[in-house]
Amino acid sequence: MSASTPTSDELKAEDWAGAMGAKWLANIDRFESMIAPVGEAFLERAAFRPGERVIDIGCGGGGTSIAIGAQVGPDGSVLGLDISPDLIAYATTRARTAGAGNVSFVQTDAATASPSGAPFDRLFSRFGSMFFAEPGQAFGNLKSLIRPSGRVDLAVWAPARDNLWIAAMMGVLGRHLTLPAPVPRAPGPFALDDPDYIRALLGAAGFVDVDIAAWDGMQQVGGAGTSPESAVAFVLEALSFGELLAEVAPAVRSAVSAELIALFAQHVGPDGVAMSARAWFVSARA
Ligand SMILES: C[S@@+](CC[C@H](N)C(=O)[O-])C[C@H]1O[C@@H](n2cnc3c(N)ncnc32)[C@H](O)[C@@H]1O
């Protein structure tokens, strides 16, 4: 697990309990539509069975929790955990509206949570496990939440260079700004992009039978049906990408927007702007 030692500032967790959670909620339809293809493949791989009791880590607006609830049926249950109070409030209302009586939610930091009902049969997370400031300690805690031999399924992003949707955007930005060097393993979407690191982390936490498979597919930037212009609006408003441009001169911002529109125009098809993406589907047993 060796790597150069990042500073504590670089390792600071993203503010999902505050601004990041609010931003995800404000754009939830577009975010969920964007990750729907990878999410469907991930749920299929997880193959939940009736009666299982599942915990959904970093459940966001609860879309996956409700989908799993339908698969495990009335004899099973799903508990979604998320650090964002805004998202937990939204997910709770959403489950109630959907009549998903076997799905509930708790606002908590999954790194230290000890929810009632543990140990669960299964632990699941679609892109909700890459944000821990102290992943070693967090994964140790997650292991304590599932029964011996219980299965864990995590979807995490593969390296940015294998995700054209992000790599090409960063390429555009890099032509106009001096970008901060990425810090390997710092909390963020690409913290778990290295399979060797995932294996080491899960192994150290006591998980066994770690299996990592690549998912390769298309990612619709800003969700289904975007035009190049609406995809750019999404990128600048909803992704951290936009924050890198917050303090630049208007002319630079305009130039970046124009280049992004040109980039996305090369990738627009009948379903909107779609670019290649790669994620790791990780499974293991407690
Ligand atoms: C990229 S979003 C994914 C949301 C959801 N899993 C989905 O696929 O729609 C990441 C989620 O992880 C949550 N999260 C980040 N750090 C967390 C932590 N320490 N404990 C619990 N949830 C956390 C965020 O609040 C956010 O909802």
mmCIF file of C-alpha atoms and ligand atoms in Angstrom:
data_model
loop_
_atom_site.group_PDB
_atom_site.id
_atom_site.type_symbol
_atom_site.label_atom_id
_atom_site.label_comp_id
_atom_site.label_asym_id
_atom_site.label_seq_id
_atom_site.Cartn_x
_atom_site.Cartn_y
_atom_site.Cartn_z
ATOM 1 C CA MET A 1 0.000 0.000 0.000
ATOM 2 C CA SER A 2 2.979 2.317 -0.361
ATOM 3 C CA ALA A 3 2.495 5.749 -1.942
ATOM 4 C CA SER A 4 4.018 9.177 -1.450
ATOM 5 C CA THR A 5 2.616 10.674 1.743
ATOM 6 C CA PRO A 6 -0.063 13.272 0.972
ATOM 7 C CA THR A 7 -0.539 16.242 3.299
ATOM 8 C CA SER A 8 -3.499 16.337 5.679
ATOM 9 C CA ASP A 9 -5.046 19.086 3.543
ATOM 10 C CA GLU A 10 -4.883 16.873 0.458
ATOM 11 C CA LEU A 11 -6.496 14.037 2.385
ATOM 12 C CA LYS A 12 -9.361 16.137 3.715
ATOM 13 C CA ALA A 13 -12.683 14.515 2.934
ATOM 14 C CA GLU A 14 -14.993 16.262 0.483
ATOM 15 C CA ASP A 15 -17.896 18.120 2.122
ATOM 16 C CA TRP A 16 -20.631 15.631 1.338
ATOM 17 C CA ALA A 17 -22.417 16.441 4.606
ATOM 18 C CA GLY A 18 -22.799 20.019 3.349
ATOM 19 C CA ALA A 19 -22.271 21.639 -0.047
ATOM 20 C CA MET A 20 -21.474 18.478 -2.041
ATOM 21 C CA GLY A 21 -24.576 16.671 -0.801
ATOM 22 C CA ALA A 22 -26.718 19.716 -1.586
ATOM 23 C CA LYS A 23 -25.210 19.913 -5.069
ATOM 24 C CA TRP A 24 -25.848 16.211 -5.758
ATOM 25 C CA LEU A 25 -29.454 16.688 -4.626
ATOM 26 C CA ALA A 26 -29.950 19.820 -6.770
ATOM 27 C CA ASN A 27 -28.869 17.803 -9.827
ATOM 28 C CA ILE A 28 -30.056 14.372 -8.761
ATOM 29 C CA ASP A 29 -32.034 13.465 -11.878
ATOM 30 C CA ARG A 30 -29.093 14.256 -14.116
ATOM 31 C CA PHE A 31 -26.555 12.482 -11.870
ATOM 32 C CA GLU A 32 -28.692 9.358 -11.547
ATOM 33 C CA SER A 33 -29.427 9.285 -15.269
ATOM 34 C CA MET A 34 -25.715 9.658 -15.991
ATOM 35 C CA ILE A 35 -24.724 6.644 -13.880
ATOM 36 C CA ALA A 36 -27.785 4.557 -14.736
ATOM 37 C CA PRO A 37 -26.023 2.229 -17.249
ATOM 38 C CA VAL A 38 -23.192 1.352 -14.870
ATOM 39 C CA GLY A 39 -25.690 1.125 -12.012
ATOM 40 C CA GLU A 40 -27.886 -1.384 -13.838
ATOM 41 C CA ALA A 41 -24.910 -3.601 -14.643
ATOM 42 C CA PHE A 42 -23.732 -3.355 -11.047
ATOM 43 C CA LEU A 43 -27.127 -4.315 -9.611
ATOM 44 C CA GLU A 44 -27.275 -7.270 -11.996
ATOM 45 C CA ARG A 45 -23.871 -8.459 -10.811
ATOM 46 C CA ALA A 46 -24.895 -8.103 -7.157
ATOM 47 C CA ALA A 47 -27.848 -10.470 -7.812
ATOM 48 C CA PHE A 48 -29.776 -9.864 -4.607
ATOM 49 C CA ARG A 49 -32.072 -12.618 -3.413
ATOM 50 C CA PRO A 50 -35.426 -12.463 -1.620
ATOM 51 C CA GLY A 51 -35.077 -12.207 2.145
ATOM 52 C CA GLU A 52 -31.597 -10.640 2.230
ATOM 53 C CA ARG A 53 -30.933 -7.778 4.652
ATOM 54 C CA VAL A 54 -28.801 -5.205 2.870
ATOM 55 C CA ILE A 55 -26.940 -2.058 3.836
ATOM 56 C CA ASP A 56 -26.401 0.560 1.076
ATOM 57 C CA ILE A 57 -23.394 2.755 1.869
ATOM 58 C CA GLY A 58 -23.351 6.365 0.657
ATOM 59 C CA CYS A 59 -26.850 5.761 -0.689
ATOM 60 C CA GLY A 60 -27.354 9.341 -1.913
ATOM 61 C CA GLY A 61 -30.952 9.956 -2.963
ATOM 62 C CA GLY A 62 -31.859 6.325 -2.316
ATOM 63 C CA GLY A 63 -32.435 5.165 -5.909
ATOM 64 C CA THR A 64 -30.352 2.009 -5.538
ATOM 65 C CA SER A 65 -31.727 1.294 -2.051
ATOM 66 C CA ILE A 66 -35.291 1.289 -3.413
ATOM 67 C CA ALA A 67 -34.284 -0.901 -6.382
ATOM 68 C CA ILE A 68 -32.631 -3.405 -4.021
ATOM 69 C CA GLY A 69 -35.697 -3.286 -1.770
ATOM 70 C CA ALA A 70 -37.808 -4.534 -4.682
ATOM 71 C CA GLN A 71 -35.353 -7.394 -5.270
ATOM 72 C CA VAL A 72 -35.112 -8.602 -1.661
ATOM 73 C CA GLY A 73 -38.908 -8.376 -1.264
ATOM 74 C CA PRO A 74 -41.022 -8.113 1.864
ATOM 75 C CA ASP A 75 -38.966 -10.687 3.764
ATOM 76 C CA GLY A 76 -35.799 -8.680 3.175
ATOM 77 C CA SER A 77 -34.873 -5.095 3.956
ATOM 78 C CA VAL A 78 -32.507 -2.305 2.967
ATOM 79 C CA LEU A 79 -30.931 0.320 5.178
ATOM 80 C CA GLY A 80 -29.375 3.242 3.298
ATOM 81 C CA LEU A 81 -26.681 5.236 5.090
ATOM 82 C CA ASP A 82 -25.494 8.629 3.945
ATOM 83 C CA ILE A 83 -23.592 11.482 5.542
ATOM 84 C CA SER A 84 -25.737 14.149 3.828
ATOM 85 C CA PRO A 85 -28.871 15.131 5.791
ATOM 86 C CA ASP A 86 -30.348 16.665 2.622
ATOM 87 C CA LEU A 87 -30.011 13.429 0.691
ATOM 88 C CA ILE A 88 -31.341 11.297 3.551
ATOM 89 C CA ALA A 89 -34.434 13.516 3.832
ATOM 90 C CA TYR A 90 -34.980 13.220 0.071
ATOM 91 C CA ALA A 91 -34.444 9.429 0.068
ATOM 92 C CA THR A 92 -36.843 8.935 2.977
ATOM 93 C CA THR A 93 -39.630 10.817 1.203
ATOM 94 C CA ARG A 94 -38.849 9.035 -2.055
ATOM 95 C CA ALA A 95 -39.142 5.582 -0.472
ATOM 96 C CA ARG A 96 -42.386 6.532 1.254
ATOM 97 C CA THR A 97 -43.831 7.868 -2.014
ATOM 98 C CA ALA A 98 -42.756 4.676 -3.804
ATOM 99 C CA GLY A 99 -44.408 2.533 -1.109
ATOM 100 C CA ALA A 100 -41.071 0.879 -0.349
ATOM 101 C CA GLY A 101 -41.928 -0.201 3.180
ATOM 102 C CA ASN A 102 -38.848 -2.431 3.555
ATOM 103 C CA VAL A 103 -36.392 0.437 2.843
ATOM 104 C CA SER A 104 -35.239 2.937 5.460
ATOM 105 C CA PHE A 105 -32.475 5.500 5.779
ATOM 106 C CA VAL A 106 -30.175 6.901 8.457
ATOM 107 C CA GLN A 107 -27.972 9.983 8.253
ATOM 108 C CA THR A 108 -24.539 9.005 9.536
ATOM 109 C CA ASP A 109 -20.860 8.781 8.644
ATOM 110 C CA ALA A 110 -20.425 5.226 7.356
ATOM 111 C CA ALA A 111 -16.788 5.292 8.502
ATOM 112 C CA THR A 112 -17.892 5.094 12.125
ATOM 113 C CA ALA A 113 -21.586 4.132 11.953
ATOM 114 C CA SER A 114 -22.974 1.346 14.119
ATOM 115 C CA PRO A 115 -26.598 1.156 12.936
ATOM 116 C CA SER A 116 -29.114 -0.986 14.744
ATOM 117 C CA GLY A 117 -29.864 -4.159 12.829
ATOM 118 C CA ALA A 118 -26.206 -5.043 12.240
ATOM 119 C CA PRO A 119 -24.820 -7.448 11.212
ATOM 120 C CA PHE A 120 -26.461 -7.380 7.753
ATOM 121 C CA ASP A 121 -26.251 -10.110 5.069
ATOM 122 C CA ARG A 122 -24.965 -7.867 2.300
ATOM 123 C CA LEU A 123 -23.169 -4.544 1.891
ATOM 124 C CA PHE A 124 -23.565 -2.571 -1.328
ATOM 125 C CA SER A 125 -22.304 0.787 -2.532
ATOM 126 C CA ARG A 126 -22.580 2.468 -5.932
ATOM 127 C CA PHE A 127 -19.853 5.122 -5.946
ATOM 128 C CA GLY A 128 -20.284 5.849 -2.227
ATOM 129 C CA SER A 129 -17.097 4.341 -0.771
ATOM 130 C CA MET A 130 -14.334 6.562 -2.211
ATOM 131 C CA PHE A 131 -14.723 9.525 0.110
ATOM 132 C CA PHE A 132 -13.333 8.314 3.435
ATOM 133 C CA ALA A 133 -10.569 10.434 4.984
ATOM 134 C CA GLU A 134 -9.246 7.301 6.719
ATOM 135 C CA PRO A 135 -10.207 4.397 4.461
ATOM 136 C CA GLY A 136 -8.374 1.752 6.508
ATOM 137 C CA GLN A 137 -10.408 2.528 9.574
ATOM 138 C CA ALA A 138 -13.616 2.999 7.529
ATOM 139 C CA PHE A 139 -13.409 -0.379 5.793
ATOM 140 C CA GLY A 140 -12.688 -2.020 9.165
ATOM 141 C CA ASN A 141 -15.940 -0.509 10.405
ATOM 142 C CA LEU A 142 -17.840 -1.599 7.280
ATOM 143 C CA LYS A 143 -16.690 -5.167 7.809
ATOM 144 C CA SER A 144 -18.161 -5.104 11.303
ATOM 145 C CA LEU A 145 -21.576 -4.289 9.798
ATOM 146 C CA ILE A 146 -21.958 -7.580 7.890
ATOM 147 C CA ARG A 147 -22.142 -11.137 9.106
ATOM 148 C CA PRO A 148 -19.245 -13.569 8.649
ATOM 149 C CA SER A 149 -19.133 -14.625 4.951
ATOM 150 C CA GLY A 150 -21.553 -11.807 4.075
ATOM 151 C CA ARG A 151 -20.913 -10.349 0.641
ATOM 152 C CA VAL A 152 -19.781 -6.824 -0.137
ATOM 153 C CA ASP A 153 -20.232 -5.199 -3.575
ATOM 154 C CA LEU A 154 -18.610 -1.852 -4.368
ATOM 155 C CA ALA A 155 -18.653 0.119 -7.609
ATOM 156 C CA VAL A 156 -15.768 2.587 -7.832
ATOM 157 C CA TRP A 157 -14.302 4.559 -10.721
ATOM 158 C CA ALA A 158 -11.264 3.215 -12.572
ATOM 159 C CA PRO A 159 -8.464 5.745 -13.279
ATOM 160 C CA ALA A 160 -9.417 9.050 -14.865
ATOM 161 C CA ARG A 161 -7.230 8.227 -17.891
ATOM 162 C CA ASP A 162 -9.581 5.292 -18.619
ATOM 163 C CA ASN A 163 -12.652 7.524 -18.338
ATOM 164 C CA LEU A 164 -12.763 9.644 -21.456
ATOM 165 C CA TRP A 165 -15.696 11.666 -20.077
ATOM 166 C CA ILE A 166 -13.427 13.096 -17.364
ATOM 167 C CA ALA A 167 -9.990 12.834 -19.022
ATOM 168 C CA ALA A 168 -11.057 14.808 -22.098
ATOM 169 C CA MET A 169 -12.678 17.504 -19.961
ATOM 170 C CA MET A 170 -9.553 17.827 -17.835
ATOM 171 C CA GLY A 171 -7.537 18.031 -21.061
ATOM 172 C CA VAL A 172 -9.584 21.064 -22.117
ATOM 173 C CA LEU A 173 -9.178 22.687 -18.736
ATOM 174 C CA GLY A 174 -5.447 21.965 -18.663
ATOM 175 C CA ARG A 175 -4.955 23.961 -21.845
ATOM 176 C CA HIS A 176 -6.216 27.062 -20.028
ATOM 177 C CA LEU A 177 -5.248 26.624 -16.369
ATOM 178 C CA THR A 178 -2.436 25.179 -14.315
ATOM 179 C CA LEU A 179 -4.214 22.277 -12.689
ATOM 180 C CA PRO A 180 -3.238 21.004 -9.247
ATOM 181 C CA ALA A 181 -1.434 17.653 -9.528
ATOM 182 C CA PRO A 182 -3.854 14.836 -8.665
ATOM 183 C CA VAL A 183 -3.113 13.295 -5.272
ATOM 184 C CA PRO A 184 -3.316 9.494 -5.534
ATOM 185 C CA ARG A 185 -5.808 7.973 -3.098
ATOM 186 C CA ALA A 186 -7.031 11.308 -1.723
ATOM 187 C CA PRO A 187 -10.770 11.199 -0.925
ATOM 188 C CA GLY A 188 -12.690 11.746 -4.156
ATOM 189 C CA PRO A 189 -14.142 9.887 -7.142
ATOM 190 C CA PHE A 190 -10.802 8.280 -8.085
ATOM 191 C CA ALA A 191 -9.530 7.399 -4.580
ATOM 192 C CA LEU A 192 -9.991 3.655 -5.206
ATOM 193 C CA ASP A 193 -8.920 3.558 -8.845
ATOM 194 C CA ASP A 194 -6.010 1.146 -8.231
ATOM 195 C CA PRO A 195 -7.041 -2.532 -7.949
ATOM 196 C CA ASP A 196 -3.877 -3.410 -5.979
ATOM 197 C CA TYR A 197 -4.739 -0.727 -3.442
ATOM 198 C CA ILE A 198 -8.355 -1.964 -3.198
ATOM 199 C CA ARG A 199 -7.128 -5.516 -2.574
ATOM 200 C CA ALA A 200 -4.677 -4.309 0.092
ATOM 201 C CA LEU A 201 -7.286 -2.122 1.773
ATOM 202 C CA LEU A 202 -9.968 -4.815 1.868
ATOM 203 C CA GLY A 203 -7.452 -7.472 2.892
ATOM 204 C CA ALA A 204 -6.205 -5.337 5.775
ATOM 205 C CA ALA A 205 -9.808 -4.842 6.912
ATOM 206 C CA GLY A 206 -10.271 -8.625 7.000
ATOM 207 C CA PHE A 207 -12.251 -9.183 3.789
ATOM 208 C CA VAL A 208 -11.483 -12.293 1.730
ATOM 209 C CA ASP A 209 -12.170 -13.581 -1.805
ATOM 210 C CA VAL A 210 -11.707 -10.112 -3.314
ATOM 211 C CA ASP A 211 -12.726 -10.087 -6.975
ATOM 212 C CA ILE A 212 -12.405 -7.024 -9.214
ATOM 213 C CA ALA A 213 -13.976 -6.850 -12.669
ATOM 214 C CA ALA A 214 -13.886 -3.982 -15.139
ATOM 215 C CA TRP A 215 -17.101 -2.456 -16.438
ATOM 216 C CA ASP A 216 -16.662 -0.606 -19.721
ATOM 217 C CA GLY A 217 -19.515 1.362 -21.176
ATOM 218 C CA MET A 218 -20.804 4.728 -22.201
ATOM 219 C CA GLN A 219 -21.463 7.562 -19.796
ATOM 220 C CA GLN A 220 -24.015 10.167 -20.802
ATOM 221 C CA VAL A 221 -22.568 13.467 -19.646
ATOM 222 C CA GLY A 222 -25.364 15.231 -17.753
ATOM 223 C CA GLY A 223 -27.719 12.290 -18.256
ATOM 224 C CA ALA A 224 -29.796 11.013 -21.137
ATOM 225 C CA GLY A 225 -30.712 13.356 -23.942
ATOM 226 C CA THR A 226 -28.198 16.135 -23.351
ATOM 227 C CA SER A 227 -27.087 18.519 -26.069
ATOM 228 C CA PRO A 228 -23.448 19.687 -26.065
ATOM 229 C CA GLU A 229 -24.619 22.971 -24.524
ATOM 230 C CA SER A 230 -26.674 21.390 -21.732
ATOM 231 C CA ALA A 231 -23.859 18.920 -20.991
ATOM 232 C CA VAL A 232 -21.474 21.858 -20.529
ATOM 233 C CA ALA A 233 -23.977 23.614 -18.269
ATOM 234 C CA PHE A 234 -24.160 20.444 -16.159
ATOM 235 C CA VAL A 235 -20.396 20.054 -15.973
ATOM 236 C CA LEU A 236 -19.848 23.641 -14.873
ATOM 237 C CA GLU A 237 -22.725 23.698 -12.403
ATOM 238 C CA ALA A 238 -22.795 20.226 -10.892
ATOM 239 C CA LEU A 239 -19.262 18.783 -11.031
ATOM 240 C CA SER A 240 -16.254 19.921 -8.983
ATOM 241 C CA PHE A 241 -14.815 20.748 -12.399
ATOM 242 C CA GLY A 242 -16.830 23.986 -12.320
ATOM 243 C CA GLU A 243 -15.169 25.070 -9.078
ATOM 244 C CA LEU A 244 -11.776 25.058 -10.786
ATOM 245 C CA LEU A 245 -13.139 27.779 -13.063
ATOM 246 C CA ALA A 246 -14.844 29.821 -10.355
ATOM 247 C CA GLU A 247 -12.114 32.397 -10.039
ATOM 248 C CA VAL A 248 -10.777 32.653 -13.583
ATOM 249 C CA ALA A 249 -11.284 35.589 -15.922
ATOM 250 C CA PRO A 250 -14.585 35.539 -17.865
ATOM 251 C CA ALA A 251 -12.672 35.223 -21.144
ATOM 252 C CA VAL A 252 -10.994 32.010 -19.943
ATOM 253 C CA ARG A 253 -14.314 30.612 -18.779
ATOM 254 C CA SER A 254 -15.871 31.397 -22.157
ATOM 255 C CA ALA A 255 -12.976 29.772 -23.993
ATOM 256 C CA VAL A 256 -13.265 26.622 -21.858
ATOM 257 C CA SER A 257 -17.050 26.493 -22.420
ATOM 258 C CA ALA A 258 -16.613 26.848 -26.175
ATOM 259 C CA GLU A 259 -13.987 24.082 -26.292
ATOM 260 C CA LEU A 260 -16.167 21.797 -24.184
ATOM 261 C CA ILE A 261 -19.125 22.369 -26.487
ATOM 262 C CA ALA A 262 -16.878 21.470 -29.436
ATOM 263 C CA LEU A 263 -15.623 18.375 -27.596
ATOM 264 C CA PHE A 264 -19.111 17.181 -26.705
ATOM 265 C CA ALA A 265 -20.352 17.863 -30.239
ATOM 266 C CA GLN A 266 -17.972 15.101 -31.369
ATOM 267 C CA HIS A 267 -19.669 12.655 -28.992
ATOM 268 C CA VAL A 268 -23.324 13.491 -29.373
ATOM 269 C CA GLY A 269 -25.635 10.728 -30.538
ATOM 270 C CA PRO A 270 -29.348 9.878 -30.418
ATOM 271 C CA ASP A 271 -29.218 9.506 -26.606
ATOM 272 C CA GLY A 272 -27.264 12.674 -25.918
ATOM 273 C CA VAL A 273 -23.581 13.269 -25.234
ATOM 274 C CA ALA A 274 -22.043 9.862 -24.507
ATOM 275 C CA MET A 275 -18.382 9.160 -23.761
ATOM 276 C CA SER A 276 -16.570 6.013 -22.714
ATOM 277 C CA ALA A 277 -16.234 5.155 -19.049
ATOM 278 C CA ARG A 278 -14.647 2.445 -16.927
ATOM 279 C CA ALA A 279 -15.505 1.371 -13.395
ATOM 280 C CA TRP A 280 -14.350 -1.443 -11.145
ATOM 281 C CA PHE A 281 -16.959 -3.800 -9.730
ATOM 282 C CA VAL A 282 -15.449 -5.122 -6.505
ATOM 283 C CA SER A 283 -16.871 -8.021 -4.560
ATOM 284 C CA ALA A 284 -15.548 -9.690 -1.437
ATOM 285 C CA ARG A 285 -16.666 -11.610 1.630
ATOM 286 C CA ALA A 286 -16.456 -10.668 5.283
HETATM 287 C C1 LIG B 1 -21.259 9.901 -5.856
HETATM 288 S S1 LIG B 1 -22.545 9.945 -4.663
HETATM 289 C C2 LIG B 1 -23.360 8.373 -4.968
HETATM 290 C C3 LIG B 1 -24.752 8.331 -4.398
HETATM 291 C C4 LIG B 1 -25.511 7.022 -4.593
HETATM 292 N N1 LIG B 1 -24.762 5.878 -4.110
HETATM 293 C C5 LIG B 1 -25.891 6.793 -6.033
HETATM 294 O O1 LIG B 1 -25.248 5.969 -6.694
HETATM 295 O O2 LIG B 1 -26.843 7.437 -6.507
HETATM 296 C C6 LIG B 1 -21.616 9.595 -3.185
HETATM 297 C C7 LIG B 1 -22.454 9.505 -1.932
HETATM 298 O O3 LIG B 1 -21.636 9.087 -0.829
HETATM 299 C C8 LIG B 1 -22.024 9.823 0.316
HETATM 300 N N2 LIG B 1 -20.931 9.819 1.292
HETATM 301 C C9 LIG B 1 -19.701 10.387 1.151
HETATM 302 N N3 LIG B 1 -18.965 10.172 2.257
HETATM 303 C C10 LIG B 1 -19.742 9.446 3.120
HETATM 304 C C11 LIG B 1 -19.532 8.909 4.428
HETATM 305 N N4 LIG B 1 -18.380 9.071 5.087
HETATM 306 N N5 LIG B 1 -20.550 8.227 5.014
HETATM 307 C C12 LIG B 1 -21.741 8.070 4.356
HETATM 308 N N6 LIG B 1 -21.988 8.558 3.123
HETATM 309 C C13 LIG B 1 -21.009 9.226 2.509
HETATM 310 C C14 LIG B 1 -22.359 11.186 -0.223
HETATM 311 O O4 LIG B 1 -23.112 11.989 0.649
HETATM 312 C C15 LIG B 1 -23.069 10.849 -1.525
HETATM 313 O O5 LIG B 1 -24.444 10.699 -1.346
#
